[in-house]
mmCIF file of C-alpha atoms and ligand atoms in Angstrom:
data_model
loop_
_atom_site.group_PDB
_atom_site.id
_atom_site.type_symbol
_atom_site.label_atom_id
_atom_site.label_comp_id
_atom_site.label_asym_id
_atom_site.label_seq_id
_atom_site.Cartn_x
_atom_site.Cartn_y
_atom_site.Cartn_z
ATOM 1 C CA UNK K 12 0.000 0.000 0.000
ATOM 2 C CA UNK K 13 1.312 3.457 -0.817
ATOM 3 C CA UNK K 14 -0.039 6.971 -0.706
ATOM 4 C CA UNK K 15 -0.377 8.810 -4.040
ATOM 5 C CA UNK K 16 1.811 11.922 -4.244
ATOM 6 C CA UNK K 17 0.628 14.962 -6.191
ATOM 7 C CA UNK K 18 2.826 17.986 -6.904
ATOM 8 C CA UNK K 19 0.679 20.355 -8.919
ATOM 9 C CA UNK K 20 -2.369 22.362 -7.917
ATOM 10 C CA UNK K 21 -4.061 21.402 -11.195
ATOM 11 C CA UNK K 22 -3.848 17.683 -10.424
ATOM 12 C CA UNK K 23 -4.903 18.322 -6.834
ATOM 13 C CA UNK K 24 -8.017 20.209 -7.953
ATOM 14 C CA UNK K 25 -8.965 17.460 -10.424
ATOM 15 C CA UNK K 26 -8.714 14.794 -7.704
ATOM 16 C CA UNK K 27 -10.702 16.885 -5.225
ATOM 17 C CA UNK K 28 -13.398 17.507 -7.879
ATOM 18 C CA UNK K 29 -13.774 13.729 -8.310
ATOM 19 C CA UNK K 30 -14.129 13.292 -4.551
ATOM 20 C CA UNK K 31 -16.725 16.072 -4.426
ATOM 21 C CA UNK K 32 -18.785 14.317 -7.103
ATOM 22 C CA UNK K 33 -18.734 11.236 -4.862
ATOM 23 C CA UNK K 34 -20.052 13.394 -2.029
ATOM 24 C CA UNK K 35 -17.023 12.845 0.208
ATOM 25 C CA UNK K 36 -16.152 15.151 3.084
ATOM 26 C CA UNK K 37 -12.558 16.317 2.659
ATOM 27 C CA UNK K 38 -9.970 17.113 5.334
ATOM 28 C CA UNK K 39 -6.522 18.634 5.071
ATOM 29 C CA UNK K 40 -3.581 18.229 7.456
ATOM 30 C CA UNK K 41 -0.896 20.807 6.638
ATOM 31 C CA UNK K 42 2.672 19.806 7.605
ATOM 32 C CA UNK K 43 6.275 20.591 6.818
ATOM 33 C CA UNK K 44 7.133 16.893 6.813
ATOM 34 C CA UNK K 45 9.614 15.012 9.026
ATOM 35 C CA UNK K 46 6.452 13.354 10.275
ATOM 36 C CA UNK K 47 6.221 12.086 13.842
ATOM 37 C CA UNK K 48 3.419 10.785 16.066
ATOM 38 C CA UNK K 49 2.144 14.354 16.588
ATOM 39 C CA UNK K 50 1.469 14.732 12.868
ATOM 40 C CA UNK K 51 0.081 11.202 12.642
ATOM 41 C CA UNK K 52 -2.384 11.930 15.459
ATOM 42 C CA UNK K 53 -3.792 14.759 13.298
ATOM 43 C CA UNK K 54 -4.120 12.403 10.332
ATOM 44 C CA UNK K 55 -5.963 9.846 12.489
ATOM 45 C CA UNK K 56 -8.308 12.544 13.815
ATOM 46 C CA UNK K 57 -8.944 13.703 10.242
ATOM 47 C CA UNK K 58 -9.704 10.161 9.076
ATOM 48 C CA UNK K 59 -12.313 9.855 11.828
ATOM 49 C CA UNK K 60 -14.201 12.899 10.576
ATOM 50 C CA UNK K 61 -13.691 12.929 6.807
ATOM 51 C CA UNK K 62 -13.996 10.444 3.976
ATOM 52 C CA UNK K 63 -10.874 11.778 2.216
ATOM 53 C CA UNK K 64 -7.740 13.107 3.899
ATOM 54 C CA UNK K 65 -5.075 15.177 2.169
ATOM 55 C CA UNK K 66 -1.751 15.582 3.978
ATOM 56 C CA UNK K 67 0.294 18.473 2.651
ATOM 57 C CA UNK K 68 4.076 18.547 2.821
ATOM 58 C CA UNK K 69 5.725 21.861 2.083
ATOM 59 C CA UNK K 70 8.708 23.358 3.885
ATOM 60 C CA UNK K 71 7.522 26.935 3.569
ATOM 61 C CA UNK K 72 10.483 29.314 3.235
ATOM 62 C CA UNK K 73 8.255 32.317 4.010
ATOM 63 C CA UNK K 74 7.712 31.212 7.592
ATOM 64 C CA UNK K 75 11.395 30.823 8.457
ATOM 65 C CA UNK K 76 13.042 33.918 9.796
ATOM 66 C CA UNK K 77 16.516 32.376 9.734
ATOM 67 C CA UNK K 78 18.193 30.957 6.618
ATOM 68 C CA UNK K 79 20.169 28.546 8.816
ATOM 69 C CA UNK K 80 16.971 27.193 10.394
ATOM 70 C CA UNK K 81 15.454 26.660 6.924
ATOM 71 C CA UNK K 82 18.604 24.911 5.648
ATOM 72 C CA UNK K 83 18.747 22.642 8.719
ATOM 73 C CA UNK K 84 15.057 21.699 8.557
ATOM 74 C CA UNK K 85 14.773 17.898 8.123
ATOM 75 C CA UNK K 86 13.476 16.705 4.737
ATOM 76 C CA UNK K 87 12.360 13.075 4.703
ATOM 77 C CA UNK K 88 9.637 12.782 2.072
ATOM 78 C CA UNK K 89 10.062 9.079 1.354
ATOM 79 C CA UNK K 90 9.895 8.126 5.023
ATOM 80 C CA UNK K 91 6.934 10.485 5.467
ATOM 81 C CA UNK K 92 4.998 8.805 2.652
ATOM 82 C CA UNK K 93 5.791 5.396 4.169
ATOM 83 C CA UNK K 94 4.335 6.523 7.529
ATOM 84 C CA UNK K 95 1.133 7.825 5.926
ATOM 85 C CA UNK K 96 0.303 4.785 3.801
ATOM 86 C CA UNK K 97 -0.657 2.363 6.608
ATOM 87 C CA UNK K 98 -2.889 4.985 8.225
ATOM 88 C CA UNK K 99 -4.997 5.211 5.080
ATOM 89 C CA UNK K 100 -4.346 8.879 4.203
ATOM 90 C CA UNK K 101 -5.676 9.384 0.671
ATOM 91 C CA UNK K 102 -3.188 11.842 -0.782
ATOM 92 C CA UNK K 103 0.143 13.495 -0.090
ATOM 93 C CA UNK K 104 0.247 16.929 -1.703
ATOM 94 C CA UNK K 105 3.922 17.934 -1.909
ATOM 95 C CA UNK K 106 4.244 20.934 -4.217
ATOM 96 C CA UNK K 107 7.646 22.382 -5.049
ATOM 97 C CA UNK K 108 8.527 26.006 -4.378
ATOM 98 C CA UNK K 109 7.733 27.142 -7.929
ATOM 99 C CA UNK K 110 4.234 25.688 -7.695
ATOM 100 C CA UNK K 111 3.486 27.572 -4.466
ATOM 101 C CA UNK K 112 5.381 30.774 -5.191
ATOM 102 C CA UNK K 113 5.745 31.203 -8.955
ATOM 103 C CA UNK K 114 7.764 34.133 -10.327
ATOM 104 C CA UNK K 115 5.987 37.376 -9.595
ATOM 105 C CA UNK K 116 4.247 36.083 -6.451
ATOM 106 C CA UNK K 117 3.475 39.238 -4.483
ATOM 107 C CA UNK K 118 0.737 38.578 -1.927
ATOM 108 C CA UNK K 119 1.102 38.369 1.840
ATOM 109 C CA UNK K 120 -1.647 37.522 4.314
ATOM 110 C CA UNK K 121 -1.267 39.452 7.575
ATOM 111 C CA UNK K 122 -3.328 38.596 10.633
ATOM 112 C CA UNK K 123 -3.091 41.264 13.330
ATOM 113 C CA UNK K 124 -3.982 40.785 16.995
ATOM 114 C CA UNK K 125 -3.449 37.089 17.697
ATOM 115 C CA UNK K 126 -0.166 37.013 15.768
ATOM 116 C CA UNK K 127 1.344 39.783 17.922
ATOM 117 C CA UNK K 128 3.482 38.953 20.968
ATOM 118 C CA UNK K 129 4.632 35.438 21.973
ATOM 119 C CA UNK K 130 6.309 33.819 18.915
ATOM 120 C CA UNK K 131 5.225 36.780 16.789
ATOM 121 C CA UNK K 132 7.490 39.067 18.807
ATOM 122 C CA UNK K 133 10.562 36.867 18.346
ATOM 123 C CA UNK K 134 10.020 35.579 14.805
ATOM 124 C CA UNK K 135 9.314 38.615 12.599
ATOM 125 C CA UNK K 136 7.339 37.643 9.508
ATOM 126 C CA UNK K 137 6.744 34.075 10.721
ATOM 127 C CA UNK K 138 2.974 34.260 11.066
ATOM 128 C CA UNK K 139 2.625 36.173 7.798
ATOM 129 C CA UNK K 140 4.418 33.262 6.154
ATOM 130 C CA UNK K 141 2.158 30.776 7.929
ATOM 131 C CA UNK K 142 -1.064 32.670 7.132
ATOM 132 C CA UNK K 143 -0.056 33.096 3.484
ATOM 133 C CA UNK K 144 0.810 29.445 2.878
ATOM 134 C CA UNK K 145 -2.143 28.084 4.855
ATOM 135 C CA UNK K 146 -4.573 30.375 2.999
ATOM 136 C CA UNK K 147 -3.166 28.975 -0.261
ATOM 137 C CA UNK K 148 -3.424 25.382 0.977
ATOM 138 C CA UNK K 149 -7.026 25.944 2.105
ATOM 139 C CA UNK K 150 -7.954 27.402 -1.287
ATOM 140 C CA UNK K 151 -6.007 24.804 -3.272
ATOM 141 C CA UNK K 152 -7.479 21.809 -1.426
ATOM 142 C CA UNK K 153 -10.954 23.330 -0.905
ATOM 143 C CA UNK K 154 -11.180 21.061 2.135
ATOM 144 C CA UNK K 155 -14.130 21.119 4.550
ATOM 145 C CA UNK K 156 -12.023 20.488 7.650
ATOM 146 C CA UNK K 157 -8.445 21.345 8.611
ATOM 147 C CA UNK K 158 -6.528 19.742 11.488
ATOM 148 C CA UNK K 159 -3.837 21.593 13.441
ATOM 149 C CA UNK K 160 -1.934 20.746 16.614
ATOM 150 C CA UNK K 161 -2.347 22.673 19.848
ATOM 151 C CA UNK K 162 1.430 22.295 20.127
ATOM 152 C CA UNK K 163 1.607 25.442 17.977
ATOM 153 C CA UNK K 164 -1.155 27.177 19.884
ATOM 154 C CA UNK K 165 -0.643 30.696 18.565
ATOM 155 C CA UNK K 166 -0.500 29.327 15.011
ATOM 156 C CA UNK K 167 -3.851 27.598 15.587
ATOM 157 C CA UNK K 168 -5.378 30.948 16.582
ATOM 158 C CA UNK K 169 -3.779 32.760 13.626
ATOM 159 C CA UNK K 170 -5.080 30.176 11.151
ATOM 160 C CA UNK K 171 -8.605 30.229 12.644
ATOM 161 C CA UNK K 172 -8.739 34.019 12.478
ATOM 162 C CA UNK K 173 -7.419 34.057 8.907
ATOM 163 C CA UNK K 174 -9.990 31.516 7.656
ATOM 164 C CA UNK K 175 -12.822 33.382 9.381
ATOM 165 C CA UNK K 176 -11.736 36.796 8.135
ATOM 166 C CA UNK K 177 -11.251 35.642 4.534
ATOM 167 C CA UNK K 178 -14.552 33.692 4.498
ATOM 168 C CA UNK K 179 -12.789 30.470 3.588
ATOM 169 C CA UNK K 180 -15.457 27.808 4.245
ATOM 170 C CA UNK K 181 -13.370 25.438 6.335
ATOM 171 C CA UNK K 182 -13.592 24.328 9.987
ATOM 172 C CA UNK K 183 -10.261 24.536 11.769
ATOM 173 C CA UNK K 184 -9.955 21.805 14.387
ATOM 174 C CA UNK K 185 -7.298 21.867 17.130
ATOM 175 C CA UNK K 186 -5.889 18.548 18.407
ATOM 176 C CA UNK K 187 -4.011 17.865 21.669
ATOM 177 C CA UNK K 188 -0.216 17.914 21.853
ATOM 178 C CA UNK K 189 1.410 14.486 21.607
ATOM 179 C CA UNK K 190 4.306 14.032 24.055
ATOM 180 C CA UNK K 191 7.181 11.648 24.658
ATOM 181 C CA UNK K 192 6.738 9.461 27.755
ATOM 182 C CA UNK K 193 8.922 11.943 29.678
ATOM 183 C CA UNK K 194 6.636 14.855 28.718
ATOM 184 C CA UNK K 195 8.673 16.479 25.936
ATOM 185 C CA UNK K 196 6.312 17.666 23.188
ATOM 186 C CA UNK K 197 7.101 15.915 19.914
ATOM 187 C CA UNK K 198 8.675 18.278 17.396
ATOM 188 C CA UNK K 199 10.556 17.903 14.138
ATOM 189 C CA UNK K 200 13.283 19.992 15.776
ATOM 190 C CA UNK K 201 13.871 17.493 18.607
ATOM 191 C CA UNK K 202 16.246 15.515 16.350
ATOM 192 C CA UNK K 203 18.673 18.441 16.623
ATOM 193 C CA UNK K 204 19.097 17.974 20.382
ATOM 194 C CA UNK K 205 22.343 16.392 21.592
ATOM 195 C CA UNK K 206 21.935 13.435 23.971
ATOM 196 C CA UNK K 207 22.739 15.732 26.909
ATOM 197 C CA UNK K 208 20.209 18.340 25.716
ATOM 198 C CA UNK K 209 17.592 15.632 25.190
ATOM 199 C CA UNK K 210 17.922 14.770 28.905
ATOM 200 C CA UNK K 211 17.243 18.389 29.871
ATOM 201 C CA UNK K 212 14.505 19.057 27.274
ATOM 202 C CA UNK K 213 11.471 17.625 29.176
ATOM 203 C CA UNK K 214 12.082 20.091 32.005
ATOM 204 C CA UNK K 215 10.278 22.775 29.974
ATOM 205 C CA UNK K 216 7.073 20.719 29.994
ATOM 206 C CA UNK K 217 7.406 19.679 33.628
ATOM 207 C CA UNK K 218 7.898 23.281 34.775
ATOM 208 C CA UNK K 219 4.869 24.351 32.710
ATOM 209 C CA UNK K 220 2.695 21.579 34.169
ATOM 210 C CA UNK K 221 3.820 22.490 37.647
ATOM 211 C CA UNK K 222 3.260 26.239 37.218
ATOM 212 C CA UNK K 223 -0.150 25.628 35.606
ATOM 213 C CA UNK K 224 -1.217 23.490 38.560
ATOM 214 C CA UNK K 225 -0.057 26.149 41.017
ATOM 215 C CA UNK K 226 -1.872 28.938 39.155
ATOM 216 C CA UNK K 227 -5.008 26.783 38.897
ATOM 217 C CA UNK K 228 -4.720 26.272 42.660
ATOM 218 C CA UNK K 229 -4.740 30.016 43.292
ATOM 219 C CA UNK K 230 -1.033 30.963 43.316
ATOM 220 C CA UNK K 231 -0.282 34.534 42.135
ATOM 221 C CA UNK K 232 0.420 34.592 38.384
ATOM 222 C CA UNK K 233 3.437 36.936 38.196
ATOM 223 C CA UNK K 234 5.340 35.296 41.034
ATOM 224 C CA UNK K 235 4.645 31.811 39.735
ATOM 225 C CA UNK K 236 5.832 32.717 36.236
ATOM 226 C CA UNK K 237 9.021 34.333 37.562
ATOM 227 C CA UNK K 238 9.825 31.208 39.567
ATOM 228 C CA UNK K 239 9.074 28.963 36.580
ATOM 229 C CA UNK K 240 11.415 31.020 34.364
ATOM 230 C CA UNK K 241 14.283 30.572 36.764
ATOM 231 C CA UNK K 242 13.559 26.837 37.064
ATOM 232 C CA UNK K 243 13.779 26.441 33.260
ATOM 233 C CA UNK K 244 17.156 28.190 33.204
ATOM 234 C CA UNK K 245 18.453 26.289 36.245
ATOM 235 C CA UNK K 246 17.570 23.040 34.451
ATOM 236 C CA UNK K 247 20.001 23.906 31.642
ATOM 237 C CA UNK K 248 18.036 25.966 29.113
ATOM 238 C CA UNK K 249 20.115 28.868 27.801
ATOM 239 C CA UNK K 250 17.319 31.397 27.685
ATOM 240 C CA UNK K 251 13.559 31.751 28.108
ATOM 241 C CA UNK K 252 12.140 33.898 25.304
ATOM 242 C CA UNK K 253 8.693 34.159 26.788
ATOM 243 C CA UNK K 254 6.578 32.519 29.433
ATOM 244 C CA UNK K 255 3.098 33.981 29.560
ATOM 245 C CA UNK K 256 -0.434 33.296 30.694
ATOM 246 C CA UNK K 257 -2.950 34.076 27.942
ATOM 247 C CA UNK K 258 -6.662 33.565 27.388
ATOM 248 C CA UNK K 259 -7.365 30.114 25.972
ATOM 249 C CA UNK K 260 -10.086 31.452 23.683
ATOM 250 C CA UNK K 261 -8.461 34.580 22.280
ATOM 251 C CA UNK K 262 -4.833 34.745 23.486
ATOM 252 C CA UNK K 263 -5.599 37.955 25.390
ATOM 253 C CA UNK K 264 -3.142 38.922 28.141
ATOM 254 C CA UNK K 265 -4.045 37.825 31.678
ATOM 255 C CA UNK K 266 -2.670 38.761 35.062
ATOM 256 C CA UNK K 267 -5.057 36.642 37.115
ATOM 257 C CA UNK K 268 -6.933 33.454 36.431
ATOM 258 C CA UNK K 269 -10.433 34.752 35.772
ATOM 259 C CA UNK K 270 -11.130 32.673 32.652
ATOM 260 C CA UNK K 271 -9.762 29.538 30.968
ATOM 261 C CA UNK K 272 -6.110 30.141 30.161
ATOM 262 C CA UNK K 273 -2.998 28.786 28.432
ATOM 263 C CA UNK K 274 0.494 28.913 29.722
ATOM 264 C CA UNK K 275 2.801 29.344 26.717
ATOM 265 C CA UNK K 276 6.590 29.285 26.565
ATOM 266 C CA UNK K 277 9.507 29.387 24.148
ATOM 267 C CA UNK K 278 13.038 28.640 25.311
ATOM 268 C CA UNK K 279 16.434 27.932 23.806
ATOM 269 C CA UNK K 280 18.245 24.718 24.596
ATOM 270 C CA UNK K 281 21.696 25.141 23.072
ATOM 271 C CA UNK K 282 21.042 26.038 19.432
ATOM 272 C CA UNK K 283 17.493 24.686 19.422
ATOM 273 C CA UNK K 284 14.396 26.731 20.111
ATOM 274 C CA UNK K 285 11.590 24.733 21.703
ATOM 275 C CA UNK K 286 8.002 25.833 22.332
ATOM 276 C CA UNK K 287 5.289 24.330 24.469
ATOM 277 C CA UNK K 288 1.973 25.272 26.063
ATOM 278 C CA UNK K 289 -0.617 23.805 28.346
ATOM 279 C CA UNK K 290 -4.157 24.612 29.339
ATOM 280 C CA UNK K 291 -4.863 26.130 32.745
ATOM 281 C CA UNK K 292 -8.430 25.372 33.785
ATOM 282 C CA UNK K 293 -10.331 27.810 35.957
ATOM 283 C CA UNK K 294 -12.392 26.746 38.974
HETATM 284 P P1 AMP W 311 4.860 21.235 11.355
HETATM 285 O O1 AMP W 311 5.206 20.134 10.415
HETATM 286 O O2 AMP W 311 5.815 21.378 12.494
HETATM 287 O O3 AMP W 311 4.554 22.534 10.648
HETATM 288 O O4 AMP W 311 3.512 20.806 12.047
HETATM 289 C C1 AMP W 311 2.402 20.427 11.295
HETATM 290 C C2 AMP W 311 1.221 20.264 12.192
HETATM 291 O O5 AMP W 311 1.509 19.277 13.185
HETATM 292 C C3 AMP W 311 0.880 21.553 12.953
HETATM 293 O O6 AMP W 311 -0.533 21.685 13.022
HETATM 294 C C4 AMP W 311 1.457 21.292 14.315
HETATM 295 O O7 AMP W 311 0.818 22.009 15.354
HETATM 296 C C5 AMP W 311 1.230 19.798 14.460
HETATM 297 N N1 AMP W 311 2.108 19.227 15.474
HETATM 298 C C6 AMP W 311 3.460 19.357 15.558
HETATM 299 N N2 AMP W 311 3.912 18.744 16.677
HETATM 300 C C7 AMP W 311 2.829 18.224 17.301
HETATM 301 C C8 AMP W 311 2.629 17.474 18.506
HETATM 302 N N3 AMP W 311 3.645 17.144 19.296
HETATM 303 N N4 AMP W 311 1.375 17.110 18.834
HETATM 304 C C9 AMP W 311 0.319 17.457 18.040
HETATM 305 N N5 AMP W 311 0.435 18.147 16.889
HETATM 306 C C10 AMP W 311 1.669 18.529 16.533
#
């Protein structure tokens, strides 16, 4: 069993038109490849809710704000296709750069509000790159449903806002973060960690879980976040970019737990930037 690979938007549209004639509900799972269990969990969720599932694989240069990060990004298309086939995904759409951004391409999708602060503050242009490519993927696939991981929580909000604002008729569904047994959130960037860094890495998640539990239990937000920051650094992380409590529904800033919240963090472990977030329930 193998998964068909399509590289042009013309072929993609023809296939989707056939599926539409059959009356199938269509889902899309956008990825940059180097697939791991986190991605596969999205594909499984999509297969539960749609008759046809398109996985997209495109390492989008517009969302990288460092040329070195783009160059180092893992590219494993053959292995990715081999992981998708047994799940029953119906199509791998893997366009090349020229298909997505032909000569003369001049449009950028900017989402204000939810893309400001957090990763948006440290990765200039990142969410414009994400919103632009995801808008294209939504329009190219014409899917009914799109599956995204909560692992990239701000991205999930940016994509939802973009689809709503542009009247793209697609439901954006967020799925829980898949973690290693020691708590580390799965990420394509984890392969860059040295064995020593890999030992330290789960501390980010454990500090977040701990701080979230303390805040949920009534501990003061600012003090708890300051303590958590120093715990992440003491564990061996080089630097905490941000550690913030935000509204779960709209990413609005929060200084006390008066509504459902998310604790979100980005931190550098050696040369690798890791992000994570967890929900903080109220009451
Ligand atoms: P990426 O290939 O990193 O752009 O991710 C593609 C999709 O997989 C995005 O919707 C991510 O949020 C999601 N994803 C990445 N890591 C995880 C994870 N550990 N658990 C759940 N979803 C994930």
